[in-house]
mmCIF file of C-alpha atoms and ligand atoms in Angstrom:
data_model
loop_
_atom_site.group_PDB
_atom_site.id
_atom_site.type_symbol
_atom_site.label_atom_id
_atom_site.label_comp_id
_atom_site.label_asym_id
_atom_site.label_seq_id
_atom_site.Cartn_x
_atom_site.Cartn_y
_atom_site.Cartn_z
ATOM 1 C CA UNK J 18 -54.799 -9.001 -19.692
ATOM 2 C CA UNK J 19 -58.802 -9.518 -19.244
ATOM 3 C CA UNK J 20 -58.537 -13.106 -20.113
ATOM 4 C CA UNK J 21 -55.738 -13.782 -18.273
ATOM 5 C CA UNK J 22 -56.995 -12.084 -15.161
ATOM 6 C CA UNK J 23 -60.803 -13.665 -15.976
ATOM 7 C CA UNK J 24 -59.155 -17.310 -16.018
ATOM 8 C CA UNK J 25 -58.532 -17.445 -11.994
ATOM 9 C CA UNK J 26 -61.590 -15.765 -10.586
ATOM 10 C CA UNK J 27 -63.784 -17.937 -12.387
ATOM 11 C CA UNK J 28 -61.734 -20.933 -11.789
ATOM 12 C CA UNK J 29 -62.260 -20.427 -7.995
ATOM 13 C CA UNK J 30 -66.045 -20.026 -8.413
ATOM 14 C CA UNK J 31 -66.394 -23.862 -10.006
ATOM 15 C CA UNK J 32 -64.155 -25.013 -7.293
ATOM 16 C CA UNK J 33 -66.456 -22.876 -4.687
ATOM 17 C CA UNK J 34 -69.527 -24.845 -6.446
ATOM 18 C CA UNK J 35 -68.302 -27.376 -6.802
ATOM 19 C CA UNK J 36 -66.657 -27.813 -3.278
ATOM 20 C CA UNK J 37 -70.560 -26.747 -2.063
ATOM 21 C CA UNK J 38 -72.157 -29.838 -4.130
ATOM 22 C CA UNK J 39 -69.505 -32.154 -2.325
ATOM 23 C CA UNK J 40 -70.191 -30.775 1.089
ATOM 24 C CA UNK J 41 -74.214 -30.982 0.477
ATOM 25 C CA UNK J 42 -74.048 -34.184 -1.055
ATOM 26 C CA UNK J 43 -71.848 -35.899 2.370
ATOM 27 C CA UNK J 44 -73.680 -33.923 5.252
ATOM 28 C CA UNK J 45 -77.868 -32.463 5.074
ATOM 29 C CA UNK J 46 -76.337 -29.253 6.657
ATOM 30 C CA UNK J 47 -76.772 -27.187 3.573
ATOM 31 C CA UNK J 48 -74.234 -23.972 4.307
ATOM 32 C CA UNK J 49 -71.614 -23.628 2.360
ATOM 33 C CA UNK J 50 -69.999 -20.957 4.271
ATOM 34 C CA UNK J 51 -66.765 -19.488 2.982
ATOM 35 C CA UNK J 52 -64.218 -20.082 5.755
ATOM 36 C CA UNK J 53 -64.391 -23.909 5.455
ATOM 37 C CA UNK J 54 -64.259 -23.770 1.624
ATOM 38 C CA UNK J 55 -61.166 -21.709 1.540
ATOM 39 C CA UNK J 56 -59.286 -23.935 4.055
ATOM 40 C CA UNK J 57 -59.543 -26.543 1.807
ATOM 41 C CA UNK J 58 -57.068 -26.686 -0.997
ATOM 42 C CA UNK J 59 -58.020 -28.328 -4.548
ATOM 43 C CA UNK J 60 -56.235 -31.424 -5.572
ATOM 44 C CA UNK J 61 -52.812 -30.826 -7.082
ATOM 45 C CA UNK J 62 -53.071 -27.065 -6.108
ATOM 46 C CA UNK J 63 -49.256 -26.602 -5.779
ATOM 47 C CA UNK J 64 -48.909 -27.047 -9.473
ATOM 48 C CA UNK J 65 -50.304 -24.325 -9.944
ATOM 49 C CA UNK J 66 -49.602 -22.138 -7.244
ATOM 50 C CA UNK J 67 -45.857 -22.401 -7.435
ATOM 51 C CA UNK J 68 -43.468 -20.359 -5.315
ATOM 52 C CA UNK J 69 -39.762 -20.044 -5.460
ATOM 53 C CA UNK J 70 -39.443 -18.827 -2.056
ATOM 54 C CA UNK J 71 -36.055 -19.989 -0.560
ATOM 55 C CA UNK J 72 -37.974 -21.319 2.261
ATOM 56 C CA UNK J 73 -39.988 -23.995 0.044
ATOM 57 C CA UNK J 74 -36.726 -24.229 -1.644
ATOM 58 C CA UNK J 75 -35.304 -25.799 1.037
ATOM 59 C CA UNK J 76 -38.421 -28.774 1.317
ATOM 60 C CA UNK J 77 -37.050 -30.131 -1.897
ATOM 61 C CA UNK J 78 -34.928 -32.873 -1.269
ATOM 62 C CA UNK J 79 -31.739 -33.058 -2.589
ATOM 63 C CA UNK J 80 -31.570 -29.410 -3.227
ATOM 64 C CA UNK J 81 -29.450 -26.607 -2.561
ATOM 65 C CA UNK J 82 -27.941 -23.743 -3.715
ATOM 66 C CA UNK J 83 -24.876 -24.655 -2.677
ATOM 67 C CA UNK J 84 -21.888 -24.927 -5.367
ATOM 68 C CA UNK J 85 -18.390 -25.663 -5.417
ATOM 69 C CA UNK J 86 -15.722 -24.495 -8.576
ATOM 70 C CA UNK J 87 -12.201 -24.413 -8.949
ATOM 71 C CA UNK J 88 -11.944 -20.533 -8.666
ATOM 72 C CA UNK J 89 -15.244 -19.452 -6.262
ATOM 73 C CA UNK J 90 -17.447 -21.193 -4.119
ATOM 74 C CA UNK J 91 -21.617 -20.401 -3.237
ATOM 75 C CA UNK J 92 -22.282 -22.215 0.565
ATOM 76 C CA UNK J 93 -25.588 -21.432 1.544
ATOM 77 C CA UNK J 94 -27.056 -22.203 5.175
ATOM 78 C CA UNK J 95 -28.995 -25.087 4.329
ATOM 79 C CA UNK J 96 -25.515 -26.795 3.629
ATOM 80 C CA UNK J 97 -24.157 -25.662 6.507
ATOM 81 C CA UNK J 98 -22.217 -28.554 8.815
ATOM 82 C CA UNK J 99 -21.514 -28.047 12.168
ATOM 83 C CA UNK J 100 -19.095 -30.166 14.771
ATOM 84 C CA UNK J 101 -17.288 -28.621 18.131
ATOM 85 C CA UNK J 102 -14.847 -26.476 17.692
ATOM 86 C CA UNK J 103 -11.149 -27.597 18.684
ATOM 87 C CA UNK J 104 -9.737 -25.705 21.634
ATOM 88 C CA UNK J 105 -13.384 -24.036 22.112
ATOM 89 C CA UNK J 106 -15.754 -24.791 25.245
ATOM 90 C CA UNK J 107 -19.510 -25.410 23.998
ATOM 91 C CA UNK J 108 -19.369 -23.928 20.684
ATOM 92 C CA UNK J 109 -20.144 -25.538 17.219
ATOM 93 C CA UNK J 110 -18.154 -24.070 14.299
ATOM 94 C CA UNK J 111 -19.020 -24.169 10.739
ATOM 95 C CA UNK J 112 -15.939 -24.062 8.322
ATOM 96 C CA UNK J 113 -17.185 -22.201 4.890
ATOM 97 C CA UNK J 114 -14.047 -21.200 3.839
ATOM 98 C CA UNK J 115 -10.294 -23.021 4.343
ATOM 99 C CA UNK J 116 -7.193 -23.396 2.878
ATOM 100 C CA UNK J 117 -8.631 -26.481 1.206
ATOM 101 C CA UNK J 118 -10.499 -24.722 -1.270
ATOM 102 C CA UNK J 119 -7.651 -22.464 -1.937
ATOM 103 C CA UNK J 120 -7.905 -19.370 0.658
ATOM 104 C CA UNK J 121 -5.138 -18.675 2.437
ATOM 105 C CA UNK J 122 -7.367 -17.912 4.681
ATOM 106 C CA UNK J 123 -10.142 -19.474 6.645
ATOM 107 C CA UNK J 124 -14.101 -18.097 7.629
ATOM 108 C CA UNK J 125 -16.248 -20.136 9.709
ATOM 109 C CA UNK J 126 -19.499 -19.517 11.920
ATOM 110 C CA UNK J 127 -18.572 -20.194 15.848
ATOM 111 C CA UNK J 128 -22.151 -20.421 17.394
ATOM 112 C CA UNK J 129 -21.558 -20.068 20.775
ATOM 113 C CA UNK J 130 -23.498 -22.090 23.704
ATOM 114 C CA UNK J 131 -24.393 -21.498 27.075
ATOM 115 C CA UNK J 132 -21.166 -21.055 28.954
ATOM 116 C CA UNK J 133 -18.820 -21.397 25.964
ATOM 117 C CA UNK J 134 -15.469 -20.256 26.250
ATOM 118 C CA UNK J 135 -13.136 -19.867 22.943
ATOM 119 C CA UNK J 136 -10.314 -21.394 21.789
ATOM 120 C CA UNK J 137 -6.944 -19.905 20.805
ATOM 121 C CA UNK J 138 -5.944 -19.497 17.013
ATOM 122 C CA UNK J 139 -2.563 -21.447 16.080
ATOM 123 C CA UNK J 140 0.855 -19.746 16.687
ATOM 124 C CA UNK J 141 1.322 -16.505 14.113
ATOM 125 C CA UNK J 142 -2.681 -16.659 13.391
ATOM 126 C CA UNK J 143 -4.406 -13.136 13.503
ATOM 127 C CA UNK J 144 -8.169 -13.317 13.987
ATOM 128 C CA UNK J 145 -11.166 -11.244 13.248
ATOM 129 C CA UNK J 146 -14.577 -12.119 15.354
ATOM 130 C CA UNK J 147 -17.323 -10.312 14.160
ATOM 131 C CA UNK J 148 -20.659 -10.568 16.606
ATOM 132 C CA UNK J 149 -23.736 -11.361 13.956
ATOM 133 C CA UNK J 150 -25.995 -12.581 17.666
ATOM 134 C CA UNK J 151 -25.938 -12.258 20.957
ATOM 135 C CA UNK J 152 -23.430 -11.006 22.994
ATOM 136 C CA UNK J 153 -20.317 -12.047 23.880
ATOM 137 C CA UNK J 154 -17.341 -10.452 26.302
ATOM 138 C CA UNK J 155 -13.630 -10.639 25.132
ATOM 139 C CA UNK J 156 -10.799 -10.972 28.185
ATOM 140 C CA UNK J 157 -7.664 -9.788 26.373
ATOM 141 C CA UNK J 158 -4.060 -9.893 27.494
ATOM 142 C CA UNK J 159 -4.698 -6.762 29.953
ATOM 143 C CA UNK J 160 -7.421 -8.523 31.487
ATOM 144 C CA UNK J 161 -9.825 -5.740 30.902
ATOM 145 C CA UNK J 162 -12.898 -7.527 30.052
ATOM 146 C CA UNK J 163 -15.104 -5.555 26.475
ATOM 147 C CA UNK J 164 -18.371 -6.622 25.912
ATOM 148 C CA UNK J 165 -19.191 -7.105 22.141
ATOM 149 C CA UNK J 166 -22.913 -6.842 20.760
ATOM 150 C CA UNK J 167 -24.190 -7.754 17.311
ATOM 151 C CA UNK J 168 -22.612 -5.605 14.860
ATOM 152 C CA UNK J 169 -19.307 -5.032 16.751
ATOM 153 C CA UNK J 170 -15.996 -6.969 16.139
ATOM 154 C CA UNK J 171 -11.916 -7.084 17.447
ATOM 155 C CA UNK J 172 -9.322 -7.987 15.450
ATOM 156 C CA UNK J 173 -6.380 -10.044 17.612
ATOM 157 C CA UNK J 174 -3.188 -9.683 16.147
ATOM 158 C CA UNK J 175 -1.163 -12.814 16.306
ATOM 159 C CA UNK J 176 0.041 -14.189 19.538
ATOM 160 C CA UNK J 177 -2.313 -11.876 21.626
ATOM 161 C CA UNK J 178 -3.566 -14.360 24.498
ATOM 162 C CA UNK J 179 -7.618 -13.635 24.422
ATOM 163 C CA UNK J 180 -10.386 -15.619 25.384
ATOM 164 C CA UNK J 181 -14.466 -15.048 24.361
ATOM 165 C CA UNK J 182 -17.027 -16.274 26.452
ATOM 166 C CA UNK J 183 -20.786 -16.050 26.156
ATOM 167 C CA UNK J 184 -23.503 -16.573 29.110
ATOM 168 C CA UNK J 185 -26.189 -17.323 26.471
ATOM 169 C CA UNK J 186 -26.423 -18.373 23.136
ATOM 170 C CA UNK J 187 -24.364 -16.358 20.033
ATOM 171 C CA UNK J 188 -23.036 -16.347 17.044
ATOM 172 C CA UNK J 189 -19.323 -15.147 15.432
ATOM 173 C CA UNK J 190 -18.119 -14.695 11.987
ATOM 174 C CA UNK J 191 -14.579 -15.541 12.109
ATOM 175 C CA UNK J 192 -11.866 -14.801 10.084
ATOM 176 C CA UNK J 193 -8.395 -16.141 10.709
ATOM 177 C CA UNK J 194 -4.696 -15.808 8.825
ATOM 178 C CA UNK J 195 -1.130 -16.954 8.771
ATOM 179 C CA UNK J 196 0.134 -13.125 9.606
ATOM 180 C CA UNK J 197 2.353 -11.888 6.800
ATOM 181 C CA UNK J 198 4.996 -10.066 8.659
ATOM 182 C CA UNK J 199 6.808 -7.215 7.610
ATOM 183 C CA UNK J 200 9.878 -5.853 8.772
ATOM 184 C CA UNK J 201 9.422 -3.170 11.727
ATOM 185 C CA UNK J 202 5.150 -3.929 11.456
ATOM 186 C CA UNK J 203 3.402 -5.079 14.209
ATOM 187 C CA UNK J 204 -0.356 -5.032 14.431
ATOM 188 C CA UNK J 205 -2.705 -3.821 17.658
ATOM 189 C CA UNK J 206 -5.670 -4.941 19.073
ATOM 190 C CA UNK J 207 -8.869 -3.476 17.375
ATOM 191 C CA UNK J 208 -12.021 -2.783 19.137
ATOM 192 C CA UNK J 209 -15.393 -1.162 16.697
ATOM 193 C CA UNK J 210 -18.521 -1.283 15.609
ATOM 194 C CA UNK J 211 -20.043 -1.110 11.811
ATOM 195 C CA UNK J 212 -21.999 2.116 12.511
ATOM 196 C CA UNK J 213 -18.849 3.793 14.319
ATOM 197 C CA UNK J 214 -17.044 3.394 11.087
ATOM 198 C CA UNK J 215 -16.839 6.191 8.841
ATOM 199 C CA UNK J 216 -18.448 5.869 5.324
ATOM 200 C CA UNK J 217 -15.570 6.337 2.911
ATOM 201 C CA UNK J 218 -15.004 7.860 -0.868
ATOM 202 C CA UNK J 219 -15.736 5.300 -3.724
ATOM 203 C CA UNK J 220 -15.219 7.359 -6.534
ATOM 204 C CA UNK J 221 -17.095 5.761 -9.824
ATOM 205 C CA UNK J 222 -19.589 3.604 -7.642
ATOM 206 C CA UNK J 223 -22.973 4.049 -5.330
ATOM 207 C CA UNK J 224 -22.691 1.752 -2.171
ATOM 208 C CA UNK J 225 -21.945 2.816 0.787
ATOM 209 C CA UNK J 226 -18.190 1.630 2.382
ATOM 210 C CA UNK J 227 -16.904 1.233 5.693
ATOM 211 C CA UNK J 228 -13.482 -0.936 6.737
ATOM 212 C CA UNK J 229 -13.302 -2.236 9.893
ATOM 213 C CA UNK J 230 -9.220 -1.855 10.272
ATOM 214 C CA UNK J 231 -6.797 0.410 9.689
ATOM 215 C CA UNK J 232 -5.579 0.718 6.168
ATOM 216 C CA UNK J 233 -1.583 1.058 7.027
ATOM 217 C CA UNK J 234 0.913 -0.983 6.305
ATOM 218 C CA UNK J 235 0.905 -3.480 9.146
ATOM 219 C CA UNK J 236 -2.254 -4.608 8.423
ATOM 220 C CA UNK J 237 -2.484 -7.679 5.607
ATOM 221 C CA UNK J 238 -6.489 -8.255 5.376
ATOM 222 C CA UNK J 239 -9.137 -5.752 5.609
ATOM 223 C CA UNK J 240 -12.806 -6.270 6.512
ATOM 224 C CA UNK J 241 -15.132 -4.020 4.297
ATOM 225 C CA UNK J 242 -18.990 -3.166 4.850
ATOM 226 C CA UNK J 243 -21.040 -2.921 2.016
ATOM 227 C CA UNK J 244 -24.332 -1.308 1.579
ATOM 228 C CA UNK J 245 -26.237 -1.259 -1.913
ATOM 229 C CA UNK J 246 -29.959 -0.121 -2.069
ATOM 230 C CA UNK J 247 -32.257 -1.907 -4.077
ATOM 231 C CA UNK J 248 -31.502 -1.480 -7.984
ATOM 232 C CA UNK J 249 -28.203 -0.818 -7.132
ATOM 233 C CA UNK J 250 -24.958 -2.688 -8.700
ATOM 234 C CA UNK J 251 -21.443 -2.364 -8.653
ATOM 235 C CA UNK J 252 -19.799 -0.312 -11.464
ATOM 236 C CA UNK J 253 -16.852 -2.315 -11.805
ATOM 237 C CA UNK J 254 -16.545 -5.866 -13.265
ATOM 238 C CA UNK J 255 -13.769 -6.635 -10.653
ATOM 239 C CA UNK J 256 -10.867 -9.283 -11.559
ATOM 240 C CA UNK J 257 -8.174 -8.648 -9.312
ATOM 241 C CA UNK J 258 -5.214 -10.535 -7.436
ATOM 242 C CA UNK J 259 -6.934 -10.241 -3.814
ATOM 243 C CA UNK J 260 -9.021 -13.633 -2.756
ATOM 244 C CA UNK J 261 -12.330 -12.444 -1.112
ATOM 245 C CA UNK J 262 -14.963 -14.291 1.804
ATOM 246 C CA UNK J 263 -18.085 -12.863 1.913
ATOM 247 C CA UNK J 264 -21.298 -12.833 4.421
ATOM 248 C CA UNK J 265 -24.072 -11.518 2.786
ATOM 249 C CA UNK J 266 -25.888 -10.013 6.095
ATOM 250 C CA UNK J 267 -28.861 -8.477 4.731
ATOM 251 C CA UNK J 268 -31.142 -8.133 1.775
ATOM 252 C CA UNK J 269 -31.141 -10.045 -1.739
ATOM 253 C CA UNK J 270 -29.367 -9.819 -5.278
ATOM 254 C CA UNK J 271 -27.737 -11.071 -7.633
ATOM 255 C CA UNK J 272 -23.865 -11.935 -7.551
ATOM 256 C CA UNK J 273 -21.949 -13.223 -10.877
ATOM 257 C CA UNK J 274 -18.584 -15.332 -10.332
ATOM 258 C CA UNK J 275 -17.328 -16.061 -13.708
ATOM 259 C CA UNK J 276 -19.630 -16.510 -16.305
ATOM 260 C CA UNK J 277 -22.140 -17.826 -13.501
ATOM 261 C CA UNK J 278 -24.880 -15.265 -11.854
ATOM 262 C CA UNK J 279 -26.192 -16.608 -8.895
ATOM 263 C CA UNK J 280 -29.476 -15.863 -6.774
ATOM 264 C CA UNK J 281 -28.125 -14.785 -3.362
ATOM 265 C CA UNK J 282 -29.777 -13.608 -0.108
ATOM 266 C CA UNK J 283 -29.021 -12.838 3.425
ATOM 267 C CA UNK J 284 -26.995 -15.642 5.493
ATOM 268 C CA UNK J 285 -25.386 -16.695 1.985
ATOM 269 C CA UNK J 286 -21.571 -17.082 1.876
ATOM 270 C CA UNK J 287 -18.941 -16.623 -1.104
ATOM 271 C CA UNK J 288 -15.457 -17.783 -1.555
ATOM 272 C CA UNK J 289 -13.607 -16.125 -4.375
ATOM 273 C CA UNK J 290 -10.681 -17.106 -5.718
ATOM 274 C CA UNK J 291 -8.020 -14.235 -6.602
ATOM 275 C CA UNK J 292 -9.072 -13.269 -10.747
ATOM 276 C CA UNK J 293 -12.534 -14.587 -10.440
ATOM 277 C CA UNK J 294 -14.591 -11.755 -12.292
ATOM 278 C CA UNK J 295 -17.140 -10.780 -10.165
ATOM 279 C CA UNK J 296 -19.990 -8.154 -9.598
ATOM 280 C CA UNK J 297 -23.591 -7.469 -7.727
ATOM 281 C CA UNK J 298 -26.462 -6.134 -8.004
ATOM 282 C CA UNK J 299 -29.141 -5.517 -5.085
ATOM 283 C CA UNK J 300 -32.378 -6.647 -5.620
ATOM 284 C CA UNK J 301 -35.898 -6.902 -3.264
ATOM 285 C CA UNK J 302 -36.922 -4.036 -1.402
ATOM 286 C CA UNK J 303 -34.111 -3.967 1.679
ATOM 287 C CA UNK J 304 -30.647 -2.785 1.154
ATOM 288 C CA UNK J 305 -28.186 -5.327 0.747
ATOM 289 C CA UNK J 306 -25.189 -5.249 3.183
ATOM 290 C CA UNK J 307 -21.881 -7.570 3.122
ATOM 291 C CA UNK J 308 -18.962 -8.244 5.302
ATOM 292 C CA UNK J 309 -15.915 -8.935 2.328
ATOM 293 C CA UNK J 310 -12.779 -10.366 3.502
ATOM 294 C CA UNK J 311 -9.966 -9.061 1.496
ATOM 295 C CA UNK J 312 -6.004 -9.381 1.064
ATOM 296 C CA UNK J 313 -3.927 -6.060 0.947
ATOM 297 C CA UNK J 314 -0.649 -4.196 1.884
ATOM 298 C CA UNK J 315 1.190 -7.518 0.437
ATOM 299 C CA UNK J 316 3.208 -7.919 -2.439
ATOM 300 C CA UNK J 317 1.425 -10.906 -4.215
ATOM 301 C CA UNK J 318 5.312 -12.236 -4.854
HETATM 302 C C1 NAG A 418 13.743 -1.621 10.929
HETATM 303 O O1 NAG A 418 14.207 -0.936 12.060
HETATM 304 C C2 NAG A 418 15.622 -0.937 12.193
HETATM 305 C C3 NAG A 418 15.959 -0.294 13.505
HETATM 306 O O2 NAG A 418 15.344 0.976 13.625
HETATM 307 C C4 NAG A 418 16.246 -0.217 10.997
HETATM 308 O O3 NAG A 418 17.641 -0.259 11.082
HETATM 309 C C5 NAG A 418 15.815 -0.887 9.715
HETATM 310 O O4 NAG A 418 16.259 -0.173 8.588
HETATM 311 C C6 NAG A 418 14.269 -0.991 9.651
HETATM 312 N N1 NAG A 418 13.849 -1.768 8.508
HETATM 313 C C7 NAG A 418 13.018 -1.301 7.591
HETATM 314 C C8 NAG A 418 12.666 -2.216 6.458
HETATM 315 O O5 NAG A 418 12.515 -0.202 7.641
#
């Protein structure tokens, strides 16, 4: 420890003498006053001052965290593309997740401009907007007009005639299916917020759980809320027939998918394939909360 912690400090001093002998031998002022010394960095300081911060991550080019397998997917922002959205009025959507992976489902990021207006979903669609910026106001087939803030959300069953529009600038997580109708089940419009959700029993397991829909029968997806605290990790190694999209919305961890364990953080997205073994653990010093997209109520026949 004493050599190890002796090595830097007097490291600095020859550069501080040395940096003084330079700056003497160029100018006849003869200070050497701190400030100016410790603006200047030493040649190849950054090898050894490395950081793995995601945000000098993202200055190497050619690299993301991004990754793409047969049975999950990682898309993190920096690979995020976005074009306008069909149907929609000033707004720029980012698909992460689409049938083309293998969701029957599909999540994408709607980032709303000044005077946007959205577009409808196709015939027999059902659609979840979650507000994750800004706020937006939803005109629904009553034309009673509901303003949603960050954190709050409707579900539109399928058919409903709706339109969003946003003023300013925001941003939607999306979620839209093919409804799977039942016999005798139709679906309502759903207006919430996260913290007006009730936390609910998860016997065996720490985080905290909210669903933003009803759990009946109708209903064929259900959006859960996840909180972990720091240190905290699911009990259950999960395989299981339901397919999964997921926002990580705050905090850090670590998520495995498969025999993979990936570094994740806030704005990070995750596509998983039904039977794709998968668990988390919250790491940092925030909580860790996700938005999980999940299949239910459905026989998988
Ligand atoms: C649906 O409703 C009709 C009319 O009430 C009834 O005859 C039928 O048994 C119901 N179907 C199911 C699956 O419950």
């Amino acid at each position: 420890m004493q050599s190890f912690c002796s090595f830097p400090v007097q490291s600095l001093f020859f550069q501080l003498f040395t940096l003084c002998f330079l700056k003497l031998g160029f100018s006849q002022e003869g200070f050497c006053s701190a400030p100016s010394i410790l603006n200047t960095q030493p040649l190849y300081w950054k090898v050894t001052n490395p950081t793995l911060s995601p945000s000098h991550l993202q200055d190497l080019p050619g690299f993301t965290r991004s990754v793409y397998k047969r049975d999950h997917a990682l898309i993190t922002p920096e690979s995020h593309v976005f074009s306008p959205l069909p149907d929609w009025i000033n707004t720029l959507g980012a698909y992460l997740i689409s049938p083309s992976m293998g969701s029957h489902f599909v999540m994408y990021l709607a980032k709303m401009q000044e005077n946007s207006k959205s577009g409808l979903p196709p015939s027999d669609v059902e659609r979840l907007v979650f507000v994750l910026h800004g706020v937006v106001t939803l005109d629904d087939a009553s034309s009673i007009t509901h303003k949603l803030e960050v954190d709050s959300y409707a579900y539109l069953p399928p058919n409903s005639k709706h339109s969003f529009k946003s003023d300013a600038p925001a941003t939607l997580v999306i979620f839209e299916r093919r409804y799977a109708y039942l016999e005798n089940c139709t679906t309502e419009q759903i207006i919430g917020s996260t913290d007006k959700q009730p936390l609910l029993e998860t016997p065996g397991e720490v985080f905290e759980l909210r669903k933003l829909l009803p759990t009946s029968l109708p209903y064929d997806f259900n959006i859960h809320i996840m909180d972990f605290q720091p240190g905290e990790f699911l009990n259950v190694k999960e395989v299981h027939y339901n397919q999964h999209g997921l926002l990580l919305l705050e905090g850090q961890g670590i998520y495995r998918l498969g025999d993979n364990w990936y570094p994740v953080q806030a704005g990070d997205t995750i596509w998983m394939a039904p039977f794709v073994p998968q668990w988390y653990a919250a790491l940092g010093k925030t909580k860790s909360r996700y938005l999980l997209y999940k299949d239910v109520n459905r026989n998988p026949l």
